[in-house]
PDB file of C-alpha atoms and ligand atoms in Angstrom:
ATOM      1  CA  MET A 418       0.102 -15.496  11.951  1.00 79.00           C
ATOM      2  CA  SER A 419      -2.413 -13.007  10.639  1.00 92.00           C
ATOM      3  CA  VAL A 420      -1.372  -9.374  10.347  1.00 95.00           C
ATOM      4  CA  VAL A 421      -4.821  -7.933   9.649  1.00 96.00           C
ATOM      5  CA  GLU A 422      -8.284  -9.356  10.205  1.00 97.00           C
ATOM      6  CA  LEU A 423     -11.402  -7.588   9.013  1.00 97.00           C
ATOM      7  CA  ALA A 424     -14.689  -9.015  10.227  1.00 97.00           C
ATOM      8  CA  ASP A 425     -17.962  -7.803   8.664  1.00 98.00           C
ATOM      9  CA  VAL A 426     -16.542  -4.332   8.105  1.00 98.00           C
ATOM     10  CA  THR A 427     -18.769  -1.542   6.808  1.00 98.00           C
ATOM     11  CA  TYR A 428     -17.819   2.090   6.243  1.00 98.00           C
ATOM     12  CA  ALA A 429     -20.097   4.794   4.840  1.00 98.00           C
ATOM     13  CA  TYR A 430     -19.566   8.403   3.755  1.00 97.00           C
ATOM     14  CA  ASP A 431     -22.677  10.476   4.498  1.00 95.00           C
ATOM     15  CA  GLY A 432     -24.766   7.339   4.852  1.00 94.00           C
ATOM     16  CA  ARG A 433     -23.576   5.820   1.562  1.00 96.00           C
ATOM     17  CA  PRO A 434     -21.561   2.656   2.140  1.00 96.00           C
ATOM     18  CA  ALA A 435     -18.197   2.645   0.320  1.00 97.00           C
ATOM     19  CA  VAL A 436     -17.224  -0.684   1.896  1.00 98.00           C
ATOM     20  CA  GLU A 437     -19.907  -3.128   2.966  1.00 97.00           C
ATOM     21  CA  ASP A 438     -19.699  -6.280   5.029  1.00 97.00           C
ATOM     22  CA  VAL A 439     -16.123  -7.134   4.128  1.00 98.00           C
ATOM     23  CA  SER A 440     -14.331  -9.949   5.924  1.00 98.00           C
ATOM     24  CA  LEU A 441     -10.724 -10.496   4.961  1.00 96.00           C
ATOM     25  CA  THR A 442      -7.537 -11.797   6.531  1.00 97.00           C
ATOM     26  CA  VAL A 443      -4.011 -10.791   5.561  1.00 97.00           C
ATOM     27  CA  GLU A 444      -1.444 -13.334   6.691  1.00 96.00           C
ATOM     28  CA  SER A 445       2.139 -12.520   7.598  1.00 96.00           C
ATOM     29  CA  GLY A 446       4.241 -12.672   4.436  1.00 96.00           C
ATOM     30  CA  ASP A 447       1.292 -12.085   2.086  1.00 97.00           C
ATOM     31  CA  PHE A 448       1.562  -9.809  -0.906  1.00 97.00           C
ATOM     32  CA  LEU A 449      -2.077  -8.871  -1.367  1.00 97.00           C
ATOM     33  CA  GLY A 450      -3.215  -6.977  -4.451  1.00 97.00           C
ATOM     34  CA  LEU A 451      -6.442  -5.059  -3.920  1.00 97.00           C
ATOM     35  CA  VAL A 452      -8.300  -4.454  -7.176  1.00 95.00           C
ATOM     36  CA  GLY A 453     -11.677  -3.107  -8.233  1.00 93.00           C
ATOM     37  CA  PRO A 454     -13.183  -0.485 -10.530  1.00 92.00           C
ATOM     38  CA  ASN A 455     -12.882   3.255  -9.878  1.00 91.00           C
ATOM     39  CA  GLY A 456     -14.773   4.256  -6.757  1.00 93.00           C
ATOM     40  CA  SER A 457     -15.150   0.650  -5.581  1.00 95.00           C
ATOM     41  CA  GLY A 458     -13.814   1.391  -2.094  1.00 97.00           C
ATOM     42  CA  LYS A 459     -10.161   0.334  -2.470  1.00 96.00           C
ATOM     43  CA  THR A 460      -8.652   3.400  -0.800  1.00 96.00           C
ATOM     44  CA  THR A 461     -11.302   3.277   1.918  1.00 97.00           C
ATOM     45  CA  LEU A 462     -10.527  -0.381   2.595  1.00 97.00           C
ATOM     46  CA  LEU A 463      -6.787   0.329   2.714  1.00 96.00           C
ATOM     47  CA  GLU A 464      -7.406   3.104   5.225  1.00 95.00           C
ATOM     48  CA  LEU A 465      -9.593   0.777   7.288  1.00 95.00           C
ATOM     49  CA  LEU A 466      -7.087  -2.039   7.347  1.00 94.00           C
ATOM     50  CA  THR A 467      -4.231   0.228   8.369  1.00 93.00           C
ATOM     51  CA  GLY A 468      -6.249   1.834  11.154  1.00 91.00           C
ATOM     52  CA  LEU A 469      -6.478   5.279   9.539  1.00 90.00           C
ATOM     53  CA  LEU A 470     -10.277   4.961   9.423  1.00 93.00           C
ATOM     54  CA  ARG A 471     -12.453   3.279  12.021  1.00 94.00           C
ATOM     55  CA  PRO A 472     -15.288   1.117  10.714  1.00 96.00           C
ATOM     56  CA  ASP A 473     -18.949   2.028  11.259  1.00 97.00           C
ATOM     57  CA  ALA A 474     -19.673  -1.648  11.821  1.00 97.00           C
ATOM     58  CA  GLY A 475     -17.502  -4.734  12.204  1.00 97.00           C
ATOM     59  CA  THR A 476     -13.975  -4.947  13.532  1.00 96.00           C
ATOM     60  CA  VAL A 477     -10.460  -4.454  12.202  1.00 96.00           C
ATOM     61  CA  THR A 478      -7.697  -6.225  14.090  1.00 95.00           C
ATOM     62  CA  LEU A 479      -4.064  -5.358  13.358  1.00 93.00           C
ATOM     63  CA  PHE A 480      -1.304  -7.436  14.957  1.00 91.00           C
ATOM     64  CA  GLY A 481      -3.934  -8.864  17.286  1.00 89.00           C
ATOM     65  CA  GLU A 482      -5.219  -5.501  18.562  1.00 88.00           C
ATOM     66  CA  PRO A 483      -7.805  -2.918  17.459  1.00 86.00           C
ATOM     67  CA  ALA A 484      -6.345  -1.315  14.327  1.00 84.00           C
ATOM     68  CA  HIS A 485      -6.620   2.336  15.351  1.00 78.00           C
ATOM     69  CA  ARG A 486      -3.936   1.789  18.019  1.00 75.00           C
ATOM     70  CA  PHE A 487      -1.328   1.667  15.275  1.00 69.00           C
ATOM     71  CA  SER A 488      -1.848   5.111  13.840  1.00 62.00           C
ATOM     72  CA  ASP A 489       1.580   6.169  15.191  1.00 59.00           C
ATOM     73  CA  GLY A 490       3.079   4.998  11.920  1.00 61.00           C
ATOM     74  CA  THR A 491       5.754   2.591  13.111  1.00 78.00           C
ATOM     75  CA  ARG A 492       4.428  -0.897  12.453  1.00 88.00           C
ATOM     76  CA  VAL A 493       2.435   0.177   9.418  1.00 91.00           C
ATOM     77  CA  GLY A 494       4.077   2.017   6.539  1.00 92.00           C
ATOM     78  CA  TYR A 495       1.517   3.833   4.400  1.00 91.00           C
ATOM     79  CA  VAL A 496       2.486   5.052   0.955  1.00 91.00           C
ATOM     80  CA  ALA A 497      -0.258   7.326  -0.323  1.00 88.00           C
ATOM     81  CA  GLN A 498      -1.093   8.074  -3.920  1.00 83.00           C
ATOM     82  CA  GLU A 499       1.441  10.293  -5.585  1.00 72.00           C
ATOM     83  CA  THR A 500      -0.556  13.491  -5.666  1.00 59.00           C
ATOM     84  CA  THR A 501       0.997  16.671  -6.932  1.00 50.00           C
ATOM     85  CA  GLY A 502       1.804  19.291  -4.374  1.00 47.00           C
ATOM     86  CA  THR A 503       1.801  17.518  -1.025  1.00 50.00           C
ATOM     87  CA  ALA A 504       5.039  15.537  -0.706  1.00 53.00           C
ATOM     88  CA  GLY A 505       6.779  17.283  -3.575  1.00 51.00           C
ATOM     89  CA  GLY A 506       6.277  20.627  -1.905  1.00 61.00           C
ATOM     90  CA  MET A 507       8.106  19.682   1.274  1.00 68.00           C
ATOM     91  CA  PRO A 508      11.529  21.365   1.430  1.00 84.00           C
ATOM     92  CA  LEU A 509      13.125  18.214   2.819  1.00 91.00           C
ATOM     93  CA  THR A 510      15.956  15.996   1.669  1.00 94.00           C
ATOM     94  CA  VAL A 511      15.593  12.284   1.064  1.00 96.00           C
ATOM     95  CA  ARG A 512      17.597  11.512   4.197  1.00 95.00           C
ATOM     96  CA  GLU A 513      15.452  13.828   6.314  1.00 93.00           C
ATOM     97  CA  VAL A 514      12.251  12.104   5.205  1.00 93.00           C
ATOM     98  CA  VAL A 515      13.664   8.625   5.833  1.00 94.00           C
ATOM     99  CA  THR A 516      14.982   9.806   9.209  1.00 93.00           C
ATOM    100  CA  MET A 517      11.396  10.603  10.252  1.00 89.00           C
ATOM    101  CA  GLY A 518      10.812   6.864  10.279  1.00 89.00           C
ATOM    102  CA  ARG A 519      13.370   6.520  13.076  1.00 86.00           C
ATOM    103  CA  TYR A 520      12.107   9.173  15.488  1.00 79.00           C
ATOM    104  CA  PRO A 521       9.447   6.999  17.150  1.00 71.00           C
ATOM    105  CA  HIS A 522      12.233   4.529  17.990  1.00 69.00           C
ATOM    106  CA  ALA A 523      14.656   7.136  19.261  1.00 69.00           C
ATOM    107  CA  GLY A 524      11.989   8.456  21.626  1.00 66.00           C
ATOM    108  CA  LEU A 525      12.774  11.884  23.001  1.00 64.00           C
ATOM    109  CA  GLY A 526      16.497  11.294  22.719  1.00 69.00           C
ATOM    110  CA  ARG A 527      18.757  12.031  19.791  1.00 81.00           C
ATOM    111  CA  LEU A 528      19.247   9.515  17.042  1.00 85.00           C
ATOM    112  CA  GLY A 529      21.992   7.031  17.823  1.00 87.00           C
ATOM    113  CA  ARG A 530      24.365   5.033  15.671  1.00 89.00           C
ATOM    114  CA  ASP A 531      21.839   2.212  15.296  1.00 89.00           C
ATOM    115  CA  ASP A 532      19.305   4.679  13.968  1.00 90.00           C
ATOM    116  CA  HIS A 533      21.720   6.051  11.370  1.00 93.00           C
ATOM    117  CA  GLU A 534      22.668   2.531  10.317  1.00 95.00           C
ATOM    118  CA  SER A 535      19.032   1.658   9.918  1.00 95.00           C
ATOM    119  CA  ILE A 536      18.474   4.763   7.772  1.00 96.00           C
ATOM    120  CA  ASP A 537      21.496   3.948   5.570  1.00 97.00           C
ATOM    121  CA  GLU A 538      20.313   0.383   5.152  1.00 97.00           C
ATOM    122  CA  ALA A 539      16.804   1.476   4.176  1.00 97.00           C
ATOM    123  CA  LEU A 540      18.217   3.880   1.561  1.00 97.00           C
ATOM    124  CA  GLU A 541      20.415   1.093   0.156  1.00 97.00           C
ATOM    125  CA  THR A 542      17.586  -1.438   0.077  1.00 97.00           C
ATOM    126  CA  VAL A 543      15.319   0.721  -2.053  1.00 97.00           C
ATOM    127  CA  GLY A 544      18.193   1.872  -4.268  1.00 96.00           C
ATOM    128  CA  ILE A 545      18.254   5.590  -3.471  1.00 96.00           C
ATOM    129  CA  ALA A 546      21.416   5.919  -1.353  1.00 97.00           C
ATOM    130  CA  HIS A 547      22.931   8.113  -4.076  1.00 97.00           C
ATOM    131  CA  LEU A 548      19.976  10.509  -3.747  1.00 97.00           C
ATOM    132  CA  ALA A 549      20.231  10.926   0.039  1.00 97.00           C
ATOM    133  CA  SER A 550      21.027  14.637   0.035  1.00 96.00           C
ATOM    134  CA  ARG A 551      18.634  15.586  -2.771  1.00 96.00           C
ATOM    135  CA  ARG A 552      15.482  17.503  -1.999  1.00 94.00           C
ATOM    136  CA  ILE A 553      12.533  15.246  -2.587  1.00 92.00           C
ATOM    137  CA  SER A 554      10.887  17.958  -4.700  1.00 89.00           C
ATOM    138  CA  THR A 555      13.591  17.325  -7.335  1.00 91.00           C
ATOM    139  CA  LEU A 556      12.904  13.581  -7.637  1.00 91.00           C
ATOM    140  CA  SER A 557      10.741  11.710 -10.117  1.00 88.00           C
ATOM    141  CA  GLY A 558       7.465  10.241  -8.872  1.00 88.00           C
ATOM    142  CA  GLY A 559       8.904   6.729  -8.755  1.00 89.00           C
ATOM    143  CA  GLN A 560      11.961   7.842  -6.802  1.00 92.00           C
ATOM    144  CA  ARG A 561       9.766   9.730  -4.366  1.00 92.00           C
ATOM    145  CA  GLN A 562       7.651   6.651  -3.680  1.00 92.00           C
ATOM    146  CA  ARG A 563      10.872   4.779  -2.882  1.00 95.00           C
ATOM    147  CA  VAL A 564      11.677   7.437  -0.295  1.00 95.00           C
ATOM    148  CA  PHE A 565       8.406   6.702   1.503  1.00 93.00           C
ATOM    149  CA  ILE A 566       9.105   2.977   1.367  1.00 95.00           C
ATOM    150  CA  ALA A 567      12.561   3.632   2.849  1.00 96.00           C
ATOM    151  CA  ARG A 568      10.938   5.651   5.629  1.00 94.00           C
ATOM    152  CA  ALA A 569       8.711   2.637   6.418  1.00 94.00           C
ATOM    153  CA  LEU A 570      11.727   0.300   6.395  1.00 96.00           C
ATOM    154  CA  ALA A 571      13.657   2.636   8.712  1.00 94.00           C
ATOM    155  CA  ALA A 572      10.647   2.484  11.033  1.00 92.00           C
ATOM    156  CA  ASP A 573      10.831  -1.341  10.980  1.00 92.00           C
ATOM    157  CA  ALA A 574       7.284  -1.522   9.646  1.00 94.00           C
ATOM    158  CA  ASP A 575       5.739  -5.003   9.590  1.00 94.00           C
ATOM    159  CA  LEU A 576       3.108  -4.038   7.038  1.00 95.00           C
ATOM    160  CA  LEU A 577       3.562  -1.892   3.953  1.00 96.00           C
ATOM    161  CA  ALA A 578       0.352  -0.470   2.482  1.00 96.00           C
ATOM    162  CA  LEU A 579       0.498   1.284  -0.878  1.00 96.00           C
ATOM    163  CA  ASP A 580      -2.275   3.116  -2.721  1.00 95.00           C
ATOM    164  CA  GLU A 581      -1.738   3.061  -6.498  1.00 94.00           C
ATOM    165  CA  PRO A 582       1.915   3.975  -6.010  1.00 93.00           C
ATOM    166  CA  THR A 583       2.868   4.230  -9.677  1.00 91.00           C
ATOM    167  CA  VAL A 584       0.228   6.566 -11.059  1.00 88.00           C
ATOM    168  CA  GLY A 585       2.157   8.917 -13.326  1.00 81.00           C
ATOM    169  CA  VAL A 586       5.324   6.796 -13.253  1.00 87.00           C
ATOM    170  CA  ASP A 587       6.771   5.735 -16.635  1.00 86.00           C
ATOM    171  CA  ALA A 588       6.463   2.098 -17.733  1.00 86.00           C
ATOM    172  CA  GLU A 589      10.101   1.123 -17.216  1.00 85.00           C
ATOM    173  CA  SER A 590      10.287   2.582 -13.707  1.00 89.00           C
ATOM    174  CA  ARG A 591       6.957   0.952 -12.852  1.00 91.00           C
ATOM    175  CA  GLU A 592       8.334  -2.490 -13.628  1.00 92.00           C
ATOM    176  CA  ALA A 593      11.404  -1.828 -11.458  1.00 93.00           C
ATOM    177  CA  PHE A 594       9.187  -0.489  -8.695  1.00 94.00           C
ATOM    178  CA  TYR A 595       7.070  -3.647  -8.548  1.00 96.00           C
ATOM    179  CA  GLU A 596      10.242  -5.758  -8.681  1.00 95.00           C
ATOM    180  CA  LEU A 597      11.361  -3.902  -5.560  1.00 96.00           C
ATOM    181  CA  LEU A 598       8.055  -4.704  -3.861  1.00 97.00           C
ATOM    182  CA  ARG A 599       8.480  -8.338  -4.777  1.00 96.00           C
ATOM    183  CA  GLU A 600      11.999  -8.384  -3.290  1.00 96.00           C
ATOM    184  CA  LEU A 601      10.798  -6.718  -0.087  1.00 97.00           C
ATOM    185  CA  ASN A 602       8.002  -9.268   0.171  1.00 97.00           C
ATOM    186  CA  GLU A 603      10.412 -12.147  -0.425  1.00 96.00           C
ATOM    187  CA  SER A 604      12.530 -10.857   2.436  1.00 95.00           C
ATOM    188  CA  GLY A 605       9.500 -11.106   4.713  1.00 95.00           C
ATOM    189  CA  LEU A 606       7.600  -7.825   4.525  1.00 97.00           C
ATOM    190  CA  THR A 607       3.805  -8.122   4.356  1.00 97.00           C
ATOM    191  CA  ILE A 608       2.425  -5.935   1.566  1.00 98.00           C
ATOM    192  CA  VAL A 609      -1.045  -4.703   0.643  1.00 98.00           C
ATOM    193  CA  LEU A 610      -1.116  -2.936  -2.714  1.00 98.00           C
ATOM    194  CA  VAL A 611      -4.090  -1.066  -4.156  1.00 97.00           C
ATOM    195  CA  GLU A 612      -3.654  -1.205  -7.896  1.00 94.00           C
ATOM    196  CA  HIS A 613      -5.991  -0.582 -10.834  1.00 88.00           C
ATOM    197  CA  ASP A 614      -3.829  -2.589 -13.244  1.00 89.00           C
ATOM    198  CA  ILE A 615      -4.895  -6.201 -12.860  1.00 90.00           C
ATOM    199  CA  GLY A 616      -1.937  -7.328 -14.966  1.00 90.00           C
ATOM    200  CA  VAL A 617       0.435  -5.944 -12.331  1.00 91.00           C
ATOM    201  CA  VAL A 618      -1.437  -7.625  -9.532  1.00 92.00           C
ATOM    202  CA  THR A 619      -1.521 -11.050 -11.137  1.00 90.00           C
ATOM    203  CA  ALA A 620       2.179 -10.759 -12.075  1.00 92.00           C
ATOM    204  CA  PHE A 621       3.493  -9.585  -8.709  1.00 94.00           C
ATOM    205  CA  ALA A 622       1.019 -10.247  -5.906  1.00 95.00           C
ATOM    206  CA  SER A 623       0.510 -13.665  -4.332  1.00 94.00           C
ATOM    207  CA  THR A 624      -3.099 -13.105  -3.306  1.00 95.00           C
ATOM    208  CA  VAL A 625      -5.849 -10.910  -4.722  1.00 96.00           C
ATOM    209  CA  ALA A 626      -8.865  -9.238  -3.175  1.00 96.00           C
ATOM    210  CA  CYS A 627     -11.402  -7.915  -5.660  1.00 94.00           C
ATOM    211  CA  LEU A 628     -13.737  -5.272  -4.346  1.00 95.00           C
ATOM    212  CA  ASN A 629     -16.770  -3.433  -5.535  1.00 94.00           C
ATOM    213  CA  ARG A 630     -18.124  -2.132  -2.264  1.00 96.00           C
ATOM    214  CA  ARG A 631     -18.477  -5.765  -1.284  1.00 96.00           C
ATOM    215  CA  LEU A 632     -15.733  -8.346  -1.587  1.00 96.00           C
ATOM    216  CA  TYR A 633     -16.110 -10.451  -4.757  1.00 93.00           C
ATOM    217  CA  PHE A 634     -12.984 -12.517  -4.494  1.00 93.00           C
ATOM    218  CA  HIS A 635     -10.170 -13.211  -2.091  1.00 95.00           C
ATOM    219  CA  GLY A 636      -7.663 -15.897  -2.872  1.00 94.00           C
ATOM    220  CA  ASP A 637      -4.750 -16.998  -4.959  1.00 92.00           C
ATOM    221  CA  ALA A 638      -3.658 -14.510  -7.649  1.00 88.00           C
ATOM    222  CA  LEU A 639      -3.424 -17.234 -10.276  1.00 85.00           C
ATOM    223  CA  GLU A 640      -6.997 -18.384  -9.635  1.00 87.00           C
ATOM    224  CA  PHE A 641      -8.356 -14.868  -9.823  1.00 85.00           C
ATOM    225  CA  THR A 642      -8.060 -14.364 -13.571  1.00 78.00           C
ATOM    226  CA  GLU A 643      -9.957 -17.591 -14.186  1.00 75.00           C
ATOM    227  CA  SER A 644     -12.702 -16.867 -11.695  1.00 76.00           C
ATOM    228  CA  ASP A 645     -16.060 -15.236 -12.413  1.00 79.00           C
ATOM    229  CA  ALA A 646     -15.321 -12.598  -9.805  1.00 77.00           C
ATOM    230  CA  LEU A 647     -13.612 -10.306 -12.266  1.00 78.00           C
ATOM    231  CA  ARG A 648     -16.676 -10.082 -14.487  1.00 78.00           C
ATOM    232  CA  ALA A 649     -19.046  -9.868 -11.543  1.00 78.00           C
ATOM    233  CA  ALA A 650     -17.180  -7.070  -9.798  1.00 81.00           C
ATOM    234  CA  TYR A 651     -16.456  -4.972 -12.859  1.00 79.00           C
ATOM    235  CA  GLY A 652     -19.837  -5.462 -14.544  1.00 75.00           C
ATOM    236  CA  ALA A 653     -20.214  -2.912 -17.316  1.00 55.00           C
ATOM    237  CA  ASN A 654     -16.572  -1.921 -16.927  1.00 56.00           C
ATOM    238  CA  GLN A 655     -15.473  -5.315 -18.125  1.00 54.00           C
ATOM    239  CA  ARG A 656     -14.992  -4.201 -21.717  1.00 50.00           C
ATOM    240  CA  LEU A 657     -12.810  -1.314 -20.620  1.00 49.00           C
ATOM    241  CA  LEU A 658     -10.817  -3.739 -18.538  1.00 52.00           C
ATOM    242  CA  GLU A 659     -10.199  -6.170 -21.381  1.00 48.00           C
ATOM    243  CA  HIS A 660      -9.264  -3.301 -23.622  1.00 46.00           C
ATOM    244  CA  ARG A 661      -6.655  -2.176 -21.149  1.00 49.00           C
ATOM    245  CA  HIS A 662      -5.049  -5.584 -20.993  1.00 45.00           C
ATOM    246  CA  HIS A 663      -4.553  -6.428 -24.626  1.00 40.00           C
TER     247      HIS A 663
HETATM  248  P1  ADP B1490     -11.414   3.638  -4.986  1.00 66.63           P
HETATM  249  O1  ADP B1490     -10.148   3.786  -4.193  1.00 66.63           O
HETATM  250  O2  ADP B1490     -11.717   2.226  -5.344  1.00 66.63           O
HETATM  251  O3  ADP B1490     -11.453   4.534  -6.179  1.00 66.63           O
HETATM  252  P2  ADP B1490     -12.646   5.069  -2.764  1.00 66.63           P
HETATM  253  O4  ADP B1490     -12.441   4.286  -1.523  1.00 66.63           O
HETATM  254  O5  ADP B1490     -11.747   6.230  -3.009  1.00 66.63           O
HETATM  255  O6  ADP B1490     -12.624   4.065  -4.025  1.00 66.63           O
HETATM  256  O7  ADP B1490     -14.143   5.600  -2.800  1.00 66.63           O
HETATM  257  C1  ADP B1490     -15.255   4.738  -2.639  1.00 66.63           C
HETATM  258  C2  ADP B1490     -16.534   5.561  -2.674  1.00 66.63           C
HETATM  259  O8  ADP B1490     -16.595   6.444  -1.573  1.00 66.63           O
HETATM  260  C3  ADP B1490     -16.660   6.427  -3.921  1.00 66.63           C
HETATM  261  O9  ADP B1490     -18.021   6.452  -4.308  1.00 66.63           O
HETATM  262  C4  ADP B1490     -16.215   7.780  -3.440  1.00 66.63           C
HETATM  263  O10 ADP B1490     -16.843   8.793  -4.189  1.00 66.63           O
HETATM  264  C5  ADP B1490     -16.668   7.794  -2.010  1.00 66.63           C
HETATM  265  N1  ADP B1490     -15.779   8.607  -1.166  1.00 66.63           N
HETATM  266  C6  ADP B1490     -14.450   8.405  -0.978  1.00 66.63           C
HETATM  267  N2  ADP B1490     -13.937   9.319  -0.130  1.00 66.63           N
HETATM  268  C7  ADP B1490     -14.966  10.118   0.240  1.00 66.63           C
HETATM  269  C8  ADP B1490     -15.088  11.247   1.103  1.00 66.63           C
HETATM  270  N3  ADP B1490     -14.028  11.723   1.783  1.00 66.63           N
HETATM  271  N4  ADP B1490     -16.308  11.800   1.232  1.00 66.63           N
HETATM  272  C9  ADP B1490     -17.380  11.318   0.576  1.00 66.63           C
HETATM  273  N5  ADP B1490     -17.342  10.260  -0.262  1.00 66.63           N
HETATM  274  C10 ADP B1490     -16.154   9.660  -0.428  1.00 66.63           C
END
């Protein structure tokens, strides 16, 4: 079953296309790594495929329906880039943030025992149960990203979308973070990960989409490194890319 289908999708800012004519399908159980040079439209594409942005042309179908219907944040968990200020500034505890994931399920009523169990389980799964009563402003970047994943799990999200989640996270925690994503994917969660580090994507993702405004490659992660798409999409940035990987 496909989770997301993009057909001939174009999106422009002030008349300048950031994403052009992209067709792409994400199947249930995929772990898709979305790569491309800086400014190649990765964030824009992630926002399109989660229904946060509506395309200027083409269609985005999420769970068989127009994508913008899912902006209520239950079936799609969106983990934004770790930017200073926003999340860190919220005077909330870890448990409070994860609890937000449950409210759409509880409706107007109070949270029930099932909801609290679901919150506890989400905290356990991402390995932050011991941090439940900490304010999120006191956490490291990597821990904070886990909180947002737990919120998505508490919401029973079917798709987890992450935008360069480990920018500013130290190397050791990064590895553990991607291991967590792999485990979540192995237990059935569909994941789309925007990531500038191609080494991470080929090590952890099962499929790769390579973007530079247009889609240059979509297929098996192992085939990607051997394809010409990398060179074609990165063009003059290729040297920088090789430098980064050796
Ligand atoms: P990436 O995530 O690959 O770095 P983005 O999707 O953020 O790429 O951006 C793609 C292009 O669209 C870039 O040229 C960027 O400058 C432009 N862009 C992104 N967001 C906006 C915006 N809100 N307004 C105008 N231009 C934007």
